[in-house]
PDB file of C-alpha atoms in Angstrom:
ATOM      1  CA  MET A   1      -1.806  49.206  -3.555  1.00 42.00           C
ATOM      2  CA  PRO A   2      -5.534  48.861  -3.448  1.00 44.00           C
ATOM      3  CA  HIS A   3      -5.911  50.841  -6.587  1.00 47.00           C
ATOM      4  CA  ALA A   4      -3.892  48.436  -8.706  1.00 53.00           C
ATOM      5  CA  ASP A   5      -4.889  48.067 -12.326  1.00 56.00           C
ATOM      6  CA  ARG A   6      -6.745  44.680 -12.321  1.00 59.00           C
ATOM      7  CA  SER A   7      -6.524  44.423 -16.158  1.00 59.00           C
ATOM      8  CA  VAL A   8      -2.700  43.966 -15.891  1.00 71.00           C
ATOM      9  CA  PRO A   9      -2.075  40.046 -15.471  1.00 90.00           C
ATOM     10  CA  MET A  10      -1.420  39.164 -11.868  1.00 91.00           C
ATOM     11  CA  ARG A  11       2.189  37.946 -12.466  1.00 93.00           C
ATOM     12  CA  ARG A  12       3.247  41.192 -14.221  1.00 92.00           C
ATOM     13  CA  ARG A  13       1.784  43.130 -11.406  1.00 94.00           C
ATOM     14  CA  ILE A  14       3.836  41.262  -8.984  1.00 96.00           C
ATOM     15  CA  ILE A  15       7.050  41.833 -11.058  1.00 94.00           C
ATOM     16  CA  THR A  16       6.153  45.425 -11.406  1.00 93.00           C
ATOM     17  CA  ALA A  17       5.810  45.740  -7.566  1.00 94.00           C
ATOM     18  CA  VAL A  18       9.148  43.918  -7.048  1.00 94.00           C
ATOM     19  CA  LEU A  19      10.978  46.471  -9.418  1.00 92.00           C
ATOM     20  CA  LYS A  20       9.477  49.401  -7.562  1.00 92.00           C
ATOM     21  CA  ILE A  21      10.347  47.987  -4.029  1.00 94.00           C
ATOM     22  CA  ILE A  22      13.913  47.124  -5.104  1.00 93.00           C
ATOM     23  CA  GLY A  23      14.324  50.680  -6.627  1.00 89.00           C
ATOM     24  CA  GLU A  24      12.913  52.320  -3.442  1.00 91.00           C
ATOM     25  CA  ASP A  25      14.654  50.158  -0.812  1.00 93.00           C
ATOM     26  CA  GLY A  26      16.830  47.573  -2.237  1.00 90.00           C
ATOM     27  CA  VAL A  27      16.645  43.677  -2.602  1.00 91.00           C
ATOM     28  CA  ALA A  28      16.542  43.174   1.145  1.00 92.00           C
ATOM     29  CA  ALA A  29      13.178  45.096   1.324  1.00 94.00           C
ATOM     30  CA  VAL A  30      11.385  42.481  -1.042  1.00 95.00           C
ATOM     31  CA  THR A  31       9.111  40.633   1.254  1.00 95.00           C
ATOM     32  CA  ASN A  32       6.007  38.634   0.086  1.00 95.00           C
ATOM     33  CA  ARG A  33       3.849  40.929   2.333  1.00 96.00           C
ATOM     34  CA  ARG A  34       5.142  44.140   0.743  1.00 96.00           C
ATOM     35  CA  ILE A  35       4.820  42.644  -2.689  1.00 96.00           C
ATOM     36  CA  ALA A  36       1.362  41.770  -2.115  1.00 96.00           C
ATOM     37  CA  ARG A  37       0.514  45.212  -0.756  1.00 96.00           C
ATOM     38  CA  GLU A  38       2.228  47.011  -3.736  1.00 95.00           C
ATOM     39  CA  ALA A  39       0.708  44.666  -6.286  1.00 95.00           C
ATOM     40  CA  GLY A  40      -2.661  44.801  -4.903  1.00 94.00           C
ATOM     41  CA  VAL A  41      -2.765  41.014  -4.792  1.00 95.00           C
ATOM     42  CA  SER A  42      -3.373  38.455  -1.948  1.00 94.00           C
ATOM     43  CA  LEU A  43      -0.094  37.022  -0.104  1.00 93.00           C
ATOM     44  CA  GLY A  44      -0.997  33.632  -1.449  1.00 94.00           C
ATOM     45  CA  SER A  45      -1.038  34.860  -5.085  1.00 94.00           C
ATOM     46  CA  VAL A  46       2.672  35.797  -4.519  1.00 95.00           C
ATOM     47  CA  THR A  47       3.745  32.432  -3.518  1.00 93.00           C
ATOM     48  CA  TYR A  48       1.487  30.719  -6.156  1.00 93.00           C
ATOM     49  CA  HIS A  49       3.224  32.566  -8.987  1.00 94.00           C
ATOM     50  CA  PHE A  50       6.687  32.600  -7.536  1.00 94.00           C
ATOM     51  CA  GLU A  51       7.695  29.627  -5.213  1.00 92.00           C
ATOM     52  CA  THR A  52      10.878  30.986  -4.223  1.00 92.00           C
ATOM     53  CA  GLN A  53      12.479  34.438  -3.637  1.00 89.00           C
ATOM     54  CA  HIS A  54      15.258  33.299  -6.189  1.00 88.00           C
ATOM     55  CA  GLU A  55      12.735  32.659  -8.827  1.00 92.00           C
ATOM     56  CA  LEU A  56      10.969  35.951  -8.065  1.00 93.00           C
ATOM     57  CA  LEU A  57      14.136  37.990  -8.603  1.00 90.00           C
ATOM     58  CA  ARG A  58      15.371  35.946 -11.387  1.00 88.00           C
ATOM     59  CA  GLU A  59      12.105  36.543 -13.383  1.00 90.00           C
ATOM     60  CA  THR A  60      11.976  40.245 -12.445  1.00 90.00           C
ATOM     61  CA  LEU A  61      15.436  40.667 -13.814  1.00 86.00           C
ATOM     62  CA  LEU A  62      14.537  38.894 -16.998  1.00 85.00           C
ATOM     63  CA  HIS A  63      11.231  40.682 -17.328  1.00 88.00           C
ATOM     64  CA  PHE A  64      12.961  44.103 -17.273  1.00 82.00           C
ATOM     65  CA  VAL A  65      15.594  43.054 -19.727  1.00 78.00           C
ATOM     66  CA  ARG A  66      13.051  41.735 -22.121  1.00 81.00           C
ATOM     67  CA  GLU A  67      11.154  44.847 -21.939  1.00 81.00           C
ATOM     68  CA  GLU A  68      14.132  46.953 -22.462  1.00 76.00           C
ATOM     69  CA  ALA A  69      15.360  44.569 -25.299  1.00 73.00           C
ATOM     70  CA  ARG A  70      12.050  44.927 -27.173  1.00 76.00           C
ATOM     71  CA  HIS A  71      12.056  48.637 -27.133  1.00 74.00           C
ATOM     72  CA  PHE A  72      15.618  48.934 -28.045  1.00 70.00           C
ATOM     73  CA  THR A  73      15.137  46.409 -30.827  1.00 73.00           C
ATOM     74  CA  GLU A  74      12.358  48.794 -32.184  1.00 74.00           C
ATOM     75  CA  LEU A  75      14.884  51.584 -32.127  1.00 68.00           C
ATOM     76  CA  ALA A  76      17.512  49.451 -33.933  1.00 66.00           C
ATOM     77  CA  ASP A  77      15.030  48.594 -36.465  1.00 72.00           C
ATOM     78  CA  GLN A  78      14.178  52.302 -36.892  1.00 68.00           C
ATOM     79  CA  CYS A  79      17.946  52.856 -37.350  1.00 62.00           C
ATOM     80  CA  GLN A  80      18.134  50.314 -40.300  1.00 63.00           C
ATOM     81  CA  THR A  81      14.931  51.607 -42.049  1.00 62.00           C
ATOM     82  CA  GLU A  82      15.814  55.269 -41.795  1.00 63.00           C
ATOM     83  CA  ASP A  83      19.474  54.648 -42.795  1.00 66.00           C
ATOM     84  CA  ILE A  84      20.915  56.869 -39.875  1.00 67.00           C
ATOM     85  CA  ASP A  85      24.569  57.710 -39.370  1.00 71.00           C
ATOM     86  CA  ILE A  86      26.647  57.666 -36.379  1.00 71.00           C
ATOM     87  CA  GLU A  87      25.771  61.026 -35.121  1.00 73.00           C
ATOM     88  CA  ASP A  88      22.053  60.376 -35.393  1.00 72.00           C
ATOM     89  CA  ALA A  89      22.379  57.018 -33.679  1.00 68.00           C
ATOM     90  CA  ALA A  90      24.329  58.651 -30.845  1.00 68.00           C
ATOM     91  CA  SER A  91      21.718  61.382 -30.561  1.00 67.00           C
ATOM     92  CA  LEU A  92      18.966  58.728 -30.578  1.00 66.00           C
ATOM     93  CA  ALA A  93      20.866  57.016 -27.661  1.00 66.00           C
ATOM     94  CA  GLY A  94      20.881  60.423 -25.764  1.00 64.00           C
ATOM     95  CA  GLN A  95      17.144  60.710 -26.397  1.00 61.00           C
ATOM     96  CA  VAL A  96      16.605  57.296 -24.838  1.00 61.00           C
ATOM     97  CA  ALA A  97      18.704  58.074 -22.128  1.00 59.00           C
ATOM     98  CA  CYS A  98      16.871  61.323 -21.451  1.00 56.00           C
ATOM     99  CA  GLY A  99      13.551  59.448 -21.553  1.00 54.00           C
ATOM    100  CA  SER A 100      15.080  57.102 -18.749  1.00 54.00           C
ATOM    101  CA  ALA A 101      14.008  59.038 -15.803  1.00 55.00           C
ATOM    102  CA  LEU A 102      16.343  59.168 -12.734  1.00 57.00           C
ATOM    103  CA  ASP A 103      13.764  57.234 -10.774  1.00 64.00           C
ATOM    104  CA  THR A 104      13.362  54.083  -8.671  1.00 70.00           C
ATOM    105  CA  ALA A 105      12.401  52.005 -11.640  1.00 69.00           C
ATOM    106  CA  HIS A 106      15.850  52.567 -13.264  1.00 73.00           C
ATOM    107  CA  LEU A 107      17.803  51.797 -10.004  1.00 81.00           C
ATOM    108  CA  ALA A 108      16.228  48.487  -9.720  1.00 85.00           C
ATOM    109  CA  PRO A 109      18.034  46.698 -12.478  1.00 84.00           C
ATOM    110  CA  PHE A 110      21.405  47.886 -11.062  1.00 87.00           C
ATOM    111  CA  GLU A 111      20.497  46.578  -7.677  1.00 88.00           C
ATOM    112  CA  LEU A 112      19.429  43.252  -9.236  1.00 87.00           C
ATOM    113  CA  TYR A 113      22.820  43.101 -11.155  1.00 88.00           C
ATOM    114  CA  LEU A 114      24.735  43.836  -7.934  1.00 90.00           C
ATOM    115  CA  HIS A 115      22.627  41.122  -6.015  1.00 88.00           C
ATOM    116  CA  ALA A 116      23.557  38.665  -8.845  1.00 88.00           C
ATOM    117  CA  GLY A 117      27.126  39.338  -7.853  1.00 90.00           C
ATOM    118  CA  ARG A 118      26.302  38.218  -4.369  1.00 90.00           C
ATOM    119  CA  ASP A 119      23.913  35.349  -5.393  1.00 87.00           C
ATOM    120  CA  GLU A 120      25.401  33.051  -7.859  1.00 88.00           C
ATOM    121  CA  ARG A 121      21.961  31.630  -8.524  1.00 85.00           C
ATOM    122  CA  LEU A 122      21.160  34.828 -10.265  1.00 86.00           C
ATOM    123  CA  ARG A 123      24.286  35.048 -12.333  1.00 88.00           C
ATOM    124  CA  GLU A 124      22.660  33.044 -15.158  1.00 86.00           C
ATOM    125  CA  ALA A 125      19.865  35.473 -15.442  1.00 85.00           C
ATOM    126  CA  ALA A 126      22.223  38.455 -15.402  1.00 86.00           C
ATOM    127  CA  ALA A 127      24.413  36.693 -18.003  1.00 87.00           C
ATOM    128  CA  GLU A 128      21.340  36.296 -20.066  1.00 85.00           C
ATOM    129  CA  ALA A 129      20.315  39.932 -19.699  1.00 83.00           C
ATOM    130  CA  PHE A 130      23.790  41.023 -20.765  1.00 87.00           C
ATOM    131  CA  SER A 131      23.795  38.773 -23.647  1.00 86.00           C
ATOM    132  CA  ALA A 132      20.574  40.452 -24.873  1.00 83.00           C
ATOM    133  CA  TYR A 133      22.159  43.746 -24.543  1.00 83.00           C
ATOM    134  CA  ASP A 134      25.269  42.651 -26.396  1.00 87.00           C
ATOM    135  CA  ARG A 135      23.119  41.320 -29.265  1.00 84.00           C
ATOM    136  CA  LEU A 136      21.361  44.467 -29.600  1.00 81.00           C
ATOM    137  CA  ALA A 137      24.454  46.522 -29.503  1.00 82.00           C
ATOM    138  CA  ALA A 138      26.082  44.376 -32.233  1.00 85.00           C
ATOM    139  CA  ARG A 139      22.993  44.720 -34.332  1.00 81.00           C
ATOM    140  CA  ILE A 140      22.966  48.542 -33.973  1.00 78.00           C
ATOM    141  CA  LEU A 141      26.808  48.667 -34.617  1.00 81.00           C
ATOM    142  CA  THR A 142      26.475  46.478 -37.711  1.00 82.00           C
ATOM    143  CA  ALA A 143      23.786  48.736 -39.082  1.00 77.00           C
ATOM    144  CA  LEU A 144      26.124  51.673 -38.493  1.00 76.00           C
ATOM    145  CA  GLY A 145      28.780  49.911 -40.578  1.00 79.00           C
ATOM    146  CA  VAL A 146      31.130  49.606 -37.605  1.00 81.00           C
ATOM    147  CA  PRO A 147      33.777  46.934 -38.312  1.00 84.00           C
ATOM    148  CA  ASP A 148      34.064  44.004 -35.870  1.00 86.00           C
ATOM    149  CA  ALA A 149      30.729  45.066 -34.303  1.00 86.00           C
ATOM    150  CA  GLN A 150      30.352  41.727 -32.510  1.00 91.00           C
ATOM    151  CA  ARG A 151      33.580  42.261 -30.655  1.00 90.00           C
ATOM    152  CA  LEU A 152      32.799  45.913 -29.669  1.00 88.00           C
ATOM    153  CA  ALA A 153      29.279  45.126 -28.520  1.00 89.00           C
ATOM    154  CA  ALA A 154      30.084  44.192 -24.930  1.00 92.00           C
ATOM    155  CA  THR A 155      32.398  47.355 -24.598  1.00 89.00           C
ATOM    156  CA  THR A 156      29.480  49.510 -25.887  1.00 85.00           C
ATOM    157  CA  VAL A 157      27.161  47.927 -23.478  1.00 86.00           C
ATOM    158  CA  ALA A 158      29.584  48.439 -20.475  1.00 88.00           C
ATOM    159  CA  LEU A 159      30.056  52.087 -21.541  1.00 85.00           C
ATOM    160  CA  VAL A 160      26.362  52.812 -21.685  1.00 82.00           C
ATOM    161  CA  MET A 161      25.625  50.809 -18.470  1.00 85.00           C
ATOM    162  CA  GLY A 162      28.512  52.682 -16.579  1.00 86.00           C
ATOM    163  CA  LEU A 163      27.485  56.164 -17.834  1.00 82.00           C
ATOM    164  CA  GLN A 164      23.898  55.343 -16.984  1.00 81.00           C
ATOM    165  CA  LEU A 165      24.964  54.351 -13.375  1.00 84.00           C
ATOM    166  CA  ARG A 166      27.011  57.567 -13.279  1.00 83.00           C
ATOM    167  CA  ARG A 167      23.982  59.631 -14.343  1.00 81.00           C
ATOM    168  CA  LEU A 168      21.832  57.902 -11.774  1.00 80.00           C
ATOM    169  CA  ALA A 169      24.232  58.339  -8.919  1.00 83.00           C
ATOM    170  CA  THR A 170      25.353  62.017  -9.886  1.00 84.00           C
ATOM    171  CA  GLY A 171      22.676  63.500 -12.148  1.00 79.00           C
ATOM    172  CA  SER A 172      25.406  64.110 -14.661  1.00 77.00           C
ATOM    173  CA  PRO A 173      23.999  65.296 -18.159  1.00 74.00           C
ATOM    174  CA  VAL A 174      23.095  62.829 -20.875  1.00 70.00           C
ATOM    175  CA  ASP A 175      25.521  64.645 -23.097  1.00 74.00           C
ATOM    176  CA  ASP A 176      28.348  62.650 -21.499  1.00 74.00           C
ATOM    177  CA  LEU A 177      26.723  59.431 -22.785  1.00 71.00           C
ATOM    178  CA  VAL A 178      26.260  60.806 -26.279  1.00 72.00           C
ATOM    179  CA  ASP A 179      29.879  62.099 -26.488  1.00 77.00           C
ATOM    180  CA  ALA A 180      31.199  58.862 -25.125  1.00 76.00           C
ATOM    181  CA  LEU A 181      29.365  56.783 -27.626  1.00 73.00           C
ATOM    182  CA  LEU A 182      30.554  58.883 -30.471  1.00 75.00           C
ATOM    183  CA  LEU A 183      33.973  58.756 -29.416  1.00 78.00           C
ATOM    184  CA  LEU A 184      33.815  54.865 -29.128  1.00 76.00           C
ATOM    185  CA  VAL A 185      31.970  54.371 -32.443  1.00 71.00           C
ATOM    186  CA  ARG A 186      34.066  56.794 -34.516  1.00 73.00           C
ATOM    187  CA  GLY A 187      37.183  55.292 -33.171  1.00 73.00           C
ATOM    188  CA  ALA A 188      35.976  51.673 -34.112  1.00 70.00           C
ATOM    189  CA  ALA A 189      34.740  52.862 -37.482  1.00 67.00           C
ATOM    190  CA  ASP A 190      38.001  54.557 -38.407  1.00 69.00           C
ATOM    191  CA  ARG A 191      39.905  51.363 -37.605  1.00 59.00           C
ATOM    192  CA  PRO A 192      39.878  48.414 -39.927  1.00 55.00           C
ATOM    193  CA  ALA A 193      38.666  45.074 -38.551  1.00 50.00           C
ATOM    194  CA  PRO A 194      41.367  42.781 -37.231  1.00 53.00           C
TER     195      PRO A 194
END
């Protein structure tokens, strides 16, 4: 990508290129030459910043999750300051999902999670990623007054991830996600904590 934005730090340009490549053609397509071309950097820069393919994939996965967690934490803070109810929170989740285009950038994380299933060296990064999602879900559920939010967080994350995967694969409407979240949270809110 000869027209790469030179103001973006090199390491980040490399990671962005890796996400693009993975989203377009899968993990197997990630080569240093292709990364260098996509990021608009020299081949030596790729190996300077990332000594191994494992390190590159791990950092790419963690970078994506940190950015997602930062964005969703801002939304969680908005939920707390605006004192929204369960319906508003589900609607907000739907708006976020609608804002997530059905594109290669959103396929890449799923590819990385699947790759972590095949490469145990990436499992720690995947576990860290899901822990961040779980913490965020617990925070939002707690703000909504859901009993036992901590225990329900992983289920909520699994539901959202599964429905997003379904949406990516089939083009199903975002309303499915909103409806499922409402069903889950209303059921949990009506049930006393164990």
